[in-house]
Tab-separated table of C-alpha atoms and ligand atoms in Angstrom:
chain	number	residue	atom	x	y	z
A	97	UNK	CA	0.000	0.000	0.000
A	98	UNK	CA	1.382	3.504	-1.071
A	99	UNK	CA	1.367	6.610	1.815
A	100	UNK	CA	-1.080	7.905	-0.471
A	101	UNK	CA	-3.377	5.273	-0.212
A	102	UNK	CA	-2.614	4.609	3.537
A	103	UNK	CA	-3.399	8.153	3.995
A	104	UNK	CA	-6.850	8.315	2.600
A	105	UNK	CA	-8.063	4.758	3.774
A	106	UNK	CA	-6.962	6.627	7.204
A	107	UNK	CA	-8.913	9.881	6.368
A	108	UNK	CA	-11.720	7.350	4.794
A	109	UNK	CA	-12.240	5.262	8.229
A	110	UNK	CA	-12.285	8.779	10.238
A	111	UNK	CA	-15.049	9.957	8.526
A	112	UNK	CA	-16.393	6.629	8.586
A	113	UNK	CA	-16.515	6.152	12.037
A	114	UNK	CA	-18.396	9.564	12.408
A	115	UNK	CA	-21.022	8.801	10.112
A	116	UNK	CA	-21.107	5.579	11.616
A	117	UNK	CA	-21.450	7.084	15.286
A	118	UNK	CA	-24.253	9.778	14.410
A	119	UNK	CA	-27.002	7.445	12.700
A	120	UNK	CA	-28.061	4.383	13.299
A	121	UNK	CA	-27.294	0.654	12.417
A	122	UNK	CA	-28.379	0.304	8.163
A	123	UNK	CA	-29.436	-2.786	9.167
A	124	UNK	CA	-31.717	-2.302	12.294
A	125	UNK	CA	-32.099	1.105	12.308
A	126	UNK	CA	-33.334	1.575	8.317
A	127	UNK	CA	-32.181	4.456	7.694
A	128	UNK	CA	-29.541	4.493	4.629
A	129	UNK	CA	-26.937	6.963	5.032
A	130	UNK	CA	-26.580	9.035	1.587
A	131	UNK	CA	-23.961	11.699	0.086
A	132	UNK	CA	-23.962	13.710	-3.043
A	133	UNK	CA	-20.478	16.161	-3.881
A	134	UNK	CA	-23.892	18.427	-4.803
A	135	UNK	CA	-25.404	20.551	-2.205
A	136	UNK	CA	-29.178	20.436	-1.485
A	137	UNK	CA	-31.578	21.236	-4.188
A	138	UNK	CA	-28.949	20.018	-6.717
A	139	UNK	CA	-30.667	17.288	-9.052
A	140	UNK	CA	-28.797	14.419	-8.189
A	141	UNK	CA	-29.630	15.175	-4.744
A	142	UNK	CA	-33.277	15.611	-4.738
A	143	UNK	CA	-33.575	12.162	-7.060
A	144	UNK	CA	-32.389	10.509	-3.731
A	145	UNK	CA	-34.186	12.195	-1.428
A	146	UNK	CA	-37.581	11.055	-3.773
A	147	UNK	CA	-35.925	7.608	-3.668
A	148	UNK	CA	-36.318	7.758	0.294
A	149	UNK	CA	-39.769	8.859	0.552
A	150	UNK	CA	-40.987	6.220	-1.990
A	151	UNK	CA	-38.614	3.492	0.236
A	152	UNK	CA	-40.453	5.695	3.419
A	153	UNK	CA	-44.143	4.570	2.217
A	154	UNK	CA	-43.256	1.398	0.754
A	155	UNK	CA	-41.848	-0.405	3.591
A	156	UNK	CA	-44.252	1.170	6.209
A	157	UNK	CA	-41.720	3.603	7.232
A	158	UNK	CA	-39.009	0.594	8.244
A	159	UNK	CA	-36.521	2.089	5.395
A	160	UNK	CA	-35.613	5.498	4.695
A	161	UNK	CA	-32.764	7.502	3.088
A	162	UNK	CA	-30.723	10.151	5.509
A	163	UNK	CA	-29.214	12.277	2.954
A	164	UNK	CA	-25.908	14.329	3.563
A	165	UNK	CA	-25.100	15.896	0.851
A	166	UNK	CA	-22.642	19.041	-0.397
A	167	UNK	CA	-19.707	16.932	0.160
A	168	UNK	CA	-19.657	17.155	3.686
A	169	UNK	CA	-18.348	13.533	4.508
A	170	UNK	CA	-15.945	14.013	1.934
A	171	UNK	CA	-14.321	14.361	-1.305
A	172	UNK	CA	-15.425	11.620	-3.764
A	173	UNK	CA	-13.074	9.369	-4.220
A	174	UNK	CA	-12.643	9.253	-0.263
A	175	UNK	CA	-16.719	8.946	-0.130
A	176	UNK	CA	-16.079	6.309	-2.424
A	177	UNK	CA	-13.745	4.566	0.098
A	178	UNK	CA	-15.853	4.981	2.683
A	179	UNK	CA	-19.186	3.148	0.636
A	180	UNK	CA	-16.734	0.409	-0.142
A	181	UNK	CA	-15.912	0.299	3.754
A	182	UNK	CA	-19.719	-0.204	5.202
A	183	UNK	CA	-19.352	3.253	6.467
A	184	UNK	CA	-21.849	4.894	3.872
A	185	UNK	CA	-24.718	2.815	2.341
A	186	UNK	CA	-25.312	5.292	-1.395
A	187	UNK	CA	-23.321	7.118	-2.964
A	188	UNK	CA	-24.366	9.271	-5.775
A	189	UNK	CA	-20.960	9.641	-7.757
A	190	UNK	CA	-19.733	10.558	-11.004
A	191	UNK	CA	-18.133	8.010	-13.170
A	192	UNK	CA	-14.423	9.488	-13.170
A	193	UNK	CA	-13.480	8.076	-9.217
A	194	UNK	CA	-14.858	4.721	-10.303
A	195	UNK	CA	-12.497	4.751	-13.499
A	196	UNK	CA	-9.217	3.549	-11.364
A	197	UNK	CA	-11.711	0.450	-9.731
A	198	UNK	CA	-13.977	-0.658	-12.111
A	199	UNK	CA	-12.669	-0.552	-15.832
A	200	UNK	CA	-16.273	-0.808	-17.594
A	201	UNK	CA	-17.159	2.579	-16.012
A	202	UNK	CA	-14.291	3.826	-18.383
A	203	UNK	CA	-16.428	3.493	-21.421
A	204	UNK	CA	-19.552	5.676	-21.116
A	205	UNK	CA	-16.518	8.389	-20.298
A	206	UNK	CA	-14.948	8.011	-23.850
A	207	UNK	CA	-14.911	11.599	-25.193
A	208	UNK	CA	-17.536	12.207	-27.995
A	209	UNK	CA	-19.079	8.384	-27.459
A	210	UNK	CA	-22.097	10.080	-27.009
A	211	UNK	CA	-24.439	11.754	-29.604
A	212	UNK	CA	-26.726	13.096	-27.523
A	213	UNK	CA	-28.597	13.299	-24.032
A	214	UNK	CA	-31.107	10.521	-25.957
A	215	UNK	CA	-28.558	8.272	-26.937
A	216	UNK	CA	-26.699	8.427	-23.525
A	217	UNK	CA	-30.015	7.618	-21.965
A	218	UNK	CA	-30.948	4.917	-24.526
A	219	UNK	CA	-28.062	3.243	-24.138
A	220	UNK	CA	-28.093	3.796	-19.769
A	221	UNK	CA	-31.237	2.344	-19.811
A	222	UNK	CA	-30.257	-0.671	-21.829
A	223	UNK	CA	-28.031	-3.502	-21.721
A	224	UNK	CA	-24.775	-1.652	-21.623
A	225	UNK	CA	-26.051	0.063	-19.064
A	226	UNK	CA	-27.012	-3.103	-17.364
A	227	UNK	CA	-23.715	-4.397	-17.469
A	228	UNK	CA	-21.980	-1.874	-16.495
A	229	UNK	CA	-24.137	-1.591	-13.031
A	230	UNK	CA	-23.509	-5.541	-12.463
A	231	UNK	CA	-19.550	-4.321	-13.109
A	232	UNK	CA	-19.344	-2.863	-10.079
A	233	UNK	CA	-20.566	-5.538	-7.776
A	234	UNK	CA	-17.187	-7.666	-7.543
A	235	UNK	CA	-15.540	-3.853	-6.489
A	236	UNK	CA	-17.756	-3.837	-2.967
A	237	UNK	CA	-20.524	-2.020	-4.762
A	238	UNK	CA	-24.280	-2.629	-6.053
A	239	UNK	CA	-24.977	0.018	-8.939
A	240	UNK	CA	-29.053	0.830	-8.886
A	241	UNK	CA	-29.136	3.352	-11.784
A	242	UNK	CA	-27.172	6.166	-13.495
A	243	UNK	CA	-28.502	10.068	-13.512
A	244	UNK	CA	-27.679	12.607	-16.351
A	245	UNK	CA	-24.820	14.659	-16.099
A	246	UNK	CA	-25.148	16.726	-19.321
A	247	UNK	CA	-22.373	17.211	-21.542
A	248	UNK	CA	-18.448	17.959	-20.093
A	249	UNK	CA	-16.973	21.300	-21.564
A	250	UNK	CA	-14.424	23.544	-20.964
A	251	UNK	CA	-14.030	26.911	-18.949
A	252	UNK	CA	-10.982	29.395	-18.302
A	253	UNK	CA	-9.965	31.898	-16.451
A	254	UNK	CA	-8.138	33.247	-19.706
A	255	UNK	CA	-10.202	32.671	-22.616
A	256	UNK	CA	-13.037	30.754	-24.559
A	257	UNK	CA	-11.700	27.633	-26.155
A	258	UNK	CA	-12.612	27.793	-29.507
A	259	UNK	CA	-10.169	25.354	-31.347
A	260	UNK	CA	-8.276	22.345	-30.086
A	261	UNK	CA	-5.094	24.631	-29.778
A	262	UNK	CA	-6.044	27.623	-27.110
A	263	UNK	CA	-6.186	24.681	-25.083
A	264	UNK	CA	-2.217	25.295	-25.471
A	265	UNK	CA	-0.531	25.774	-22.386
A	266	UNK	CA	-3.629	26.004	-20.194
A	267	UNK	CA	-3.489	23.943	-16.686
A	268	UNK	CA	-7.239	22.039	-16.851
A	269	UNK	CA	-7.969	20.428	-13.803
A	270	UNK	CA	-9.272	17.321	-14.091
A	271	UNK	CA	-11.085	14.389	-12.114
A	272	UNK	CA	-9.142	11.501	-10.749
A	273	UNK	CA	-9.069	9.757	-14.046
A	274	UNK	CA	-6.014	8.571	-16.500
A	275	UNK	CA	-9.235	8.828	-18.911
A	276	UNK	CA	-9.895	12.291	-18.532
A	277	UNK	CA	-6.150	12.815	-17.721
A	278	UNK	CA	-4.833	11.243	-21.320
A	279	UNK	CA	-8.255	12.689	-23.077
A	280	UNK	CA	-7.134	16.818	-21.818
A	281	UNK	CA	-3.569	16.178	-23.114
A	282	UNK	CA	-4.433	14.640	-26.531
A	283	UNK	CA	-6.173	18.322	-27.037
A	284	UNK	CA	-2.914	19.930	-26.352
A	285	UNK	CA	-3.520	20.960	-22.099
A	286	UNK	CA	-1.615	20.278	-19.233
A	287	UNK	CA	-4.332	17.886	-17.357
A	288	UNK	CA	-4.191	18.600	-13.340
A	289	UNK	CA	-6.051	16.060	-11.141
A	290	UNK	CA	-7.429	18.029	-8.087
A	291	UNK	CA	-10.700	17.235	-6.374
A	292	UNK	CA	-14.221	18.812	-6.787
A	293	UNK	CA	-14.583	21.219	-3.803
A	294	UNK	CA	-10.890	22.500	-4.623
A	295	UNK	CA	-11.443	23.983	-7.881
A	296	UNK	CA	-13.363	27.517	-7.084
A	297	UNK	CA	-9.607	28.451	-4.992
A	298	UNK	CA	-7.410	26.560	-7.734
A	299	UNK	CA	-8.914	28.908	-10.162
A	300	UNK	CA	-8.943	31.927	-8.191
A	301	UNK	CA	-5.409	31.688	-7.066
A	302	UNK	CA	-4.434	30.481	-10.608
A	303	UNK	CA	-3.090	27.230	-9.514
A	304	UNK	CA	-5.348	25.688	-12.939
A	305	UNK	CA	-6.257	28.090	-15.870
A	306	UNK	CA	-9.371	26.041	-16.324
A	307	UNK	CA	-11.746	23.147	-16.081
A	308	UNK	CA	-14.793	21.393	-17.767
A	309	UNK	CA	-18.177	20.277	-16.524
A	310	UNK	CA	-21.990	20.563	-17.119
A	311	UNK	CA	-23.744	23.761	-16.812
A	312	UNK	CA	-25.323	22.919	-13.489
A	313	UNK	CA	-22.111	22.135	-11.812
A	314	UNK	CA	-20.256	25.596	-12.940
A	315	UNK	CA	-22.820	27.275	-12.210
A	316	UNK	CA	-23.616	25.867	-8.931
A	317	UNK	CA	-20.027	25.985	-7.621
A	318	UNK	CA	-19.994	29.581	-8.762
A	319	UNK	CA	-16.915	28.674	-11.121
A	320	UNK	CA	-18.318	31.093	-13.607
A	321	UNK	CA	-17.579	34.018	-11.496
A	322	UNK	CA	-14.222	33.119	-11.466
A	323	UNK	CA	-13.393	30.969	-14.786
A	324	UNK	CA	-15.601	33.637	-17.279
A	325	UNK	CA	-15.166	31.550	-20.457
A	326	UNK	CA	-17.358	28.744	-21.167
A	327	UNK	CA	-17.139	26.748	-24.408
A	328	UNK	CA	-19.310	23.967	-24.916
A	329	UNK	CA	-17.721	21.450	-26.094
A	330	UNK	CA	-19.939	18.809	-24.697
A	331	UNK	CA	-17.183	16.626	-25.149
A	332	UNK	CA	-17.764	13.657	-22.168
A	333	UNK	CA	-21.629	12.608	-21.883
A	334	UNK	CA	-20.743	9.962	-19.101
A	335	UNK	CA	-23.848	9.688	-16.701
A	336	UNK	CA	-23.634	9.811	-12.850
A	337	UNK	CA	-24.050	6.552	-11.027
A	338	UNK	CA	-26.084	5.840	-7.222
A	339	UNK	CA	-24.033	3.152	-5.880
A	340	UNK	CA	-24.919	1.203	-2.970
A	341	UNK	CA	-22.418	-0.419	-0.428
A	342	UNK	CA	-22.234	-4.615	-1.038
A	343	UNK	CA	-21.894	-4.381	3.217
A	344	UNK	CA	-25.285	-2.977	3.707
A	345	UNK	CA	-26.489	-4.599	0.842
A	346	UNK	CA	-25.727	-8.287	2.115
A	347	UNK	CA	-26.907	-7.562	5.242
A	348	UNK	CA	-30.160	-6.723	3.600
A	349	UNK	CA	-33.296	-9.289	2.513
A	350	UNK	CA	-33.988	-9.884	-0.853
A	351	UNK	CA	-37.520	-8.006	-0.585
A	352	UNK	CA	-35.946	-5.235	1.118
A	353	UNK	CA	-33.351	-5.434	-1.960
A	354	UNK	CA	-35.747	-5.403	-4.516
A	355	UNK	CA	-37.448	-2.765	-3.434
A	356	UNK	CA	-34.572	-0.603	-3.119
A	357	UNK	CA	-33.491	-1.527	-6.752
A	358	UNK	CA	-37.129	-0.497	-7.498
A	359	UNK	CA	-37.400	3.214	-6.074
A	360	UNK	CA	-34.023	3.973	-7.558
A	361	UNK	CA	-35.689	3.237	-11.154
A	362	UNK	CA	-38.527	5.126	-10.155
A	363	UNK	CA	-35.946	8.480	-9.149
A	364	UNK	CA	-34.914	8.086	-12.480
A	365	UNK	CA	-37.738	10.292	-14.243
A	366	UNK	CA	-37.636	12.504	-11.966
A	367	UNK	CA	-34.333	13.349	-11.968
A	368	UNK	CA	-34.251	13.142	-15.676
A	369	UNK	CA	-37.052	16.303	-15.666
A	370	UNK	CA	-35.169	17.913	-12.366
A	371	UNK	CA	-32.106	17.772	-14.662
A	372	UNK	CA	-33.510	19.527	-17.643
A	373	UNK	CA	-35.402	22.178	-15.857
A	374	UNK	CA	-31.777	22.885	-14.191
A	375	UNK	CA	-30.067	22.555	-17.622
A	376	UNK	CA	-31.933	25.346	-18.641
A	377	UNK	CA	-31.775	27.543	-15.338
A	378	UNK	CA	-28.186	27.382	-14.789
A	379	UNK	CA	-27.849	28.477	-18.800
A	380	UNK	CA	-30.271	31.358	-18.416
A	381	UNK	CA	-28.087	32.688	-14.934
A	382	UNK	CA	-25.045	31.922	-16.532
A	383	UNK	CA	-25.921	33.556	-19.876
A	384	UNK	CA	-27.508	36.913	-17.675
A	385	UNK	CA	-24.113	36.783	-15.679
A	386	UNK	CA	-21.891	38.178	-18.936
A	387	UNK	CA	-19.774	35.158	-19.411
A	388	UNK	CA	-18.443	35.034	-22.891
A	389	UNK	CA	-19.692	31.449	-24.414
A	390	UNK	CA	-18.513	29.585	-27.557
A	391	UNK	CA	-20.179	26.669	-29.295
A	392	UNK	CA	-17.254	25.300	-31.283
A	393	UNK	CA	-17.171	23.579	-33.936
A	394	UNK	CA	-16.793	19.481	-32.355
A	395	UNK	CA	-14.715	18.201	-34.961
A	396	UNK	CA	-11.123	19.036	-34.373
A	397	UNK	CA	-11.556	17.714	-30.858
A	398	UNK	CA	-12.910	14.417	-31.486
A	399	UNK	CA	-9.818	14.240	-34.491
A	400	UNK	CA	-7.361	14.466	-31.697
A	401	UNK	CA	-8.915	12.325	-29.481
A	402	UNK	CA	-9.920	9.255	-31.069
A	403	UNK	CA	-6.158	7.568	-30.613
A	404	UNK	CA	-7.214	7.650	-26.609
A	405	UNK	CA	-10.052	5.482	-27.112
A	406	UNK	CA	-7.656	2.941	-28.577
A	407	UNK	CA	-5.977	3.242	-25.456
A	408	UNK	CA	-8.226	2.759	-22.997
A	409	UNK	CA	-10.740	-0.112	-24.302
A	410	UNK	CA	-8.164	-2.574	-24.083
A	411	UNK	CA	-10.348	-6.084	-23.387
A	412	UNK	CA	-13.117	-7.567	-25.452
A	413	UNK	CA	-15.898	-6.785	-23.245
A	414	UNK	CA	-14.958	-3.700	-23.488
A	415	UNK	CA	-14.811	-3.093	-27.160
A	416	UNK	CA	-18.368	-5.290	-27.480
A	417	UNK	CA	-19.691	-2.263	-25.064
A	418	UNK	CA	-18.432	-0.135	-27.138
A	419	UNK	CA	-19.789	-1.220	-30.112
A	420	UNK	CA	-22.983	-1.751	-28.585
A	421	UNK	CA	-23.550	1.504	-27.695
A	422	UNK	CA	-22.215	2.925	-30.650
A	423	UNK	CA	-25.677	0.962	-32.252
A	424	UNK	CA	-27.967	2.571	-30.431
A	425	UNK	CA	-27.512	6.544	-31.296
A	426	UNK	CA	-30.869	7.248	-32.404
A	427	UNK	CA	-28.940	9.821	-35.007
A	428	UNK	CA	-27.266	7.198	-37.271
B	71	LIG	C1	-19.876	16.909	-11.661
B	71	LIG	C2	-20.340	15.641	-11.016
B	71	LIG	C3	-19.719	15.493	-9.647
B	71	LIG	C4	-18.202	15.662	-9.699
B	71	LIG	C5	-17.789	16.833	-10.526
B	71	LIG	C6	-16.292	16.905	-10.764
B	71	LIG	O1	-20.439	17.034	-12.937
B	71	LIG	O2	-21.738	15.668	-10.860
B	71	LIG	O3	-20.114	14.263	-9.114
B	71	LIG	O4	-17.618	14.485	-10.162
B	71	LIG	O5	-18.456	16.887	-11.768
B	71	LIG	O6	-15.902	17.435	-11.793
B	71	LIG	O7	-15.516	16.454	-9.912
């Protein structure tokens, strides 16, 4: 084990043991123990809160979902930890921590994979989908269902990205991924890996010259006010992921199973229309905010970034996941 990884198993099982001293046993007590990155209100974060009020009625009141969200039991690859632990039952996560553990999760992440929100939910709600949630079960955790994320694009401090090279010299912080690492420098960046709630000060204080996410998520961290130029390049599609922990789960019966796996399908509506409602909100503030946006042309991008692909679907199943989604854009 590297100090890196000693260190945040350590920081991991401290939080753990919090969480694990201020609510109640998953198993006897019901209550499931939740955490977004997202702060209250976010999408992701209501969809799970639904969940628990459907699991609330449906089992009496025996199960129910205590939600902590905005990060506050950690960053999410420590969260991660944690879920994998016991110490947190769901985890609503994006795909990028799970990259380094479960190599399927890789492939919905493959820049430009995606057409479009339809195809990305097509293919989520499909087989590939499927398999990718069953992926996860041999790493410690049960995927339920994936959430939109919108399409990845890139912001600066400096300028708008119009063309692979203004990317040229710009620090983009990125999420813990070799994906997202190799996928930044292909465009001609210097990648940075630093996590979520460091960002806003890495961009203030110049430590990155940029980043790339959804509208919802630079608006809602306020990196707009900071990073003024916002090109969307909608260049990642990958969906977010609730993930439960295989300790609760196992501990769990099958009804009480099933009936999770149910009310997470059911969230998935209604975070689909939370999502798009947001979509358009955070656009509309961001828009009435005076941040210079581009809508560049996709095509030099995805030139310089096929070769990555090659590199990272490197075993059968992989490629056959590939493929398949690749069948189902509703555009072709
Ligand atoms: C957001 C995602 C978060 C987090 C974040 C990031 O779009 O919803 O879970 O992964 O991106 O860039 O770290």
């Amino acid at each position: 084990m590297t100090a890196i990884d000693r260190r945040s198993l350590l920081r991991g099982i401290g939080a753990a043991s919090v969480v694990l001293a201020a609510g109640c046993s998953p198993v006897n007590g019901q209550l499931l123990r939740a955490v977004d990155t997202h702060p209250d209100g976010y999408p992701t974060v209501e969809a799970v809160k639904y969940m628990g009020q459907l699991l609330r009625k449906r089992s009496g009141g025996r199960l129910g979902i205590e939600h902590y969200a905005g990060g506050v039991l950690g960053q999410e690859r420590d969260a991660l930890e944690i879920t994998i632990f016991g110490g947190i039952d769901l985890n609503r996560v994006s795909l990028a921590p799970l990259n380094p553990i479960v190599p399927e999760t890789v492939v919905p992440g493959l820049p430009f994979l995606f057409s479009s929100t339809q195809h990305m939910r097509a293919a989520m709600d499909g087989e590939p989908g499927q398999q990718i949630l069953d992926a996860l079960e041999p790493h410690g955790l049960i995927g339920l269902c994936f959430y939109d994320s919108g399409g990845r694009s890139f912001y600066t401090t400096k300028r708008l990205i119009e063309r692979p090279e203004d990317l040229r010299g710009l620090k983009i912080r990125v999420q813990s991924s070799d994906l997202f690492v190799e996928m930044v420098r292909a465009l001609g960046g210097n990648p940075t890996p630093m996590d979520f709630g460091e960002v806003y000060q890495g961009l203030m204080q110049g430590t990155v010259d940029g980043a790339e996410n959804n509208w919802p998520s630079y608006e809602s961290t306020r990196h707009f006010e900071v990073a003024p130029f916002y090109s969307a390049t909608r260049h990642v599609m990958a969906p977010e992921v609730l993930c439960m922990s295989a300790i609760t789960w196992n501990a769990m019966s099958a009804d009480d199973r099933a009936l999770i796996r149910q009310c997470a399908k059911e969230s998935i509506p209604v975070m689909r229309r939370l999502w798009d409602a947001k979509v358009e909100q955070s656009q509309a503030a961001i828009i009435a905010s005076g941040v210079r946006i581009a809508d560049p042309d996709p095509a030099p991008f995805q030139a310089l970034v096929r070769p990555v692909w090659d590199r990272f679907v490197t075993t059968p199943a992989m490629r056959r996941l590939v493929a398949d989604i690749r069948a189902m854009d509703p555009a072709s």
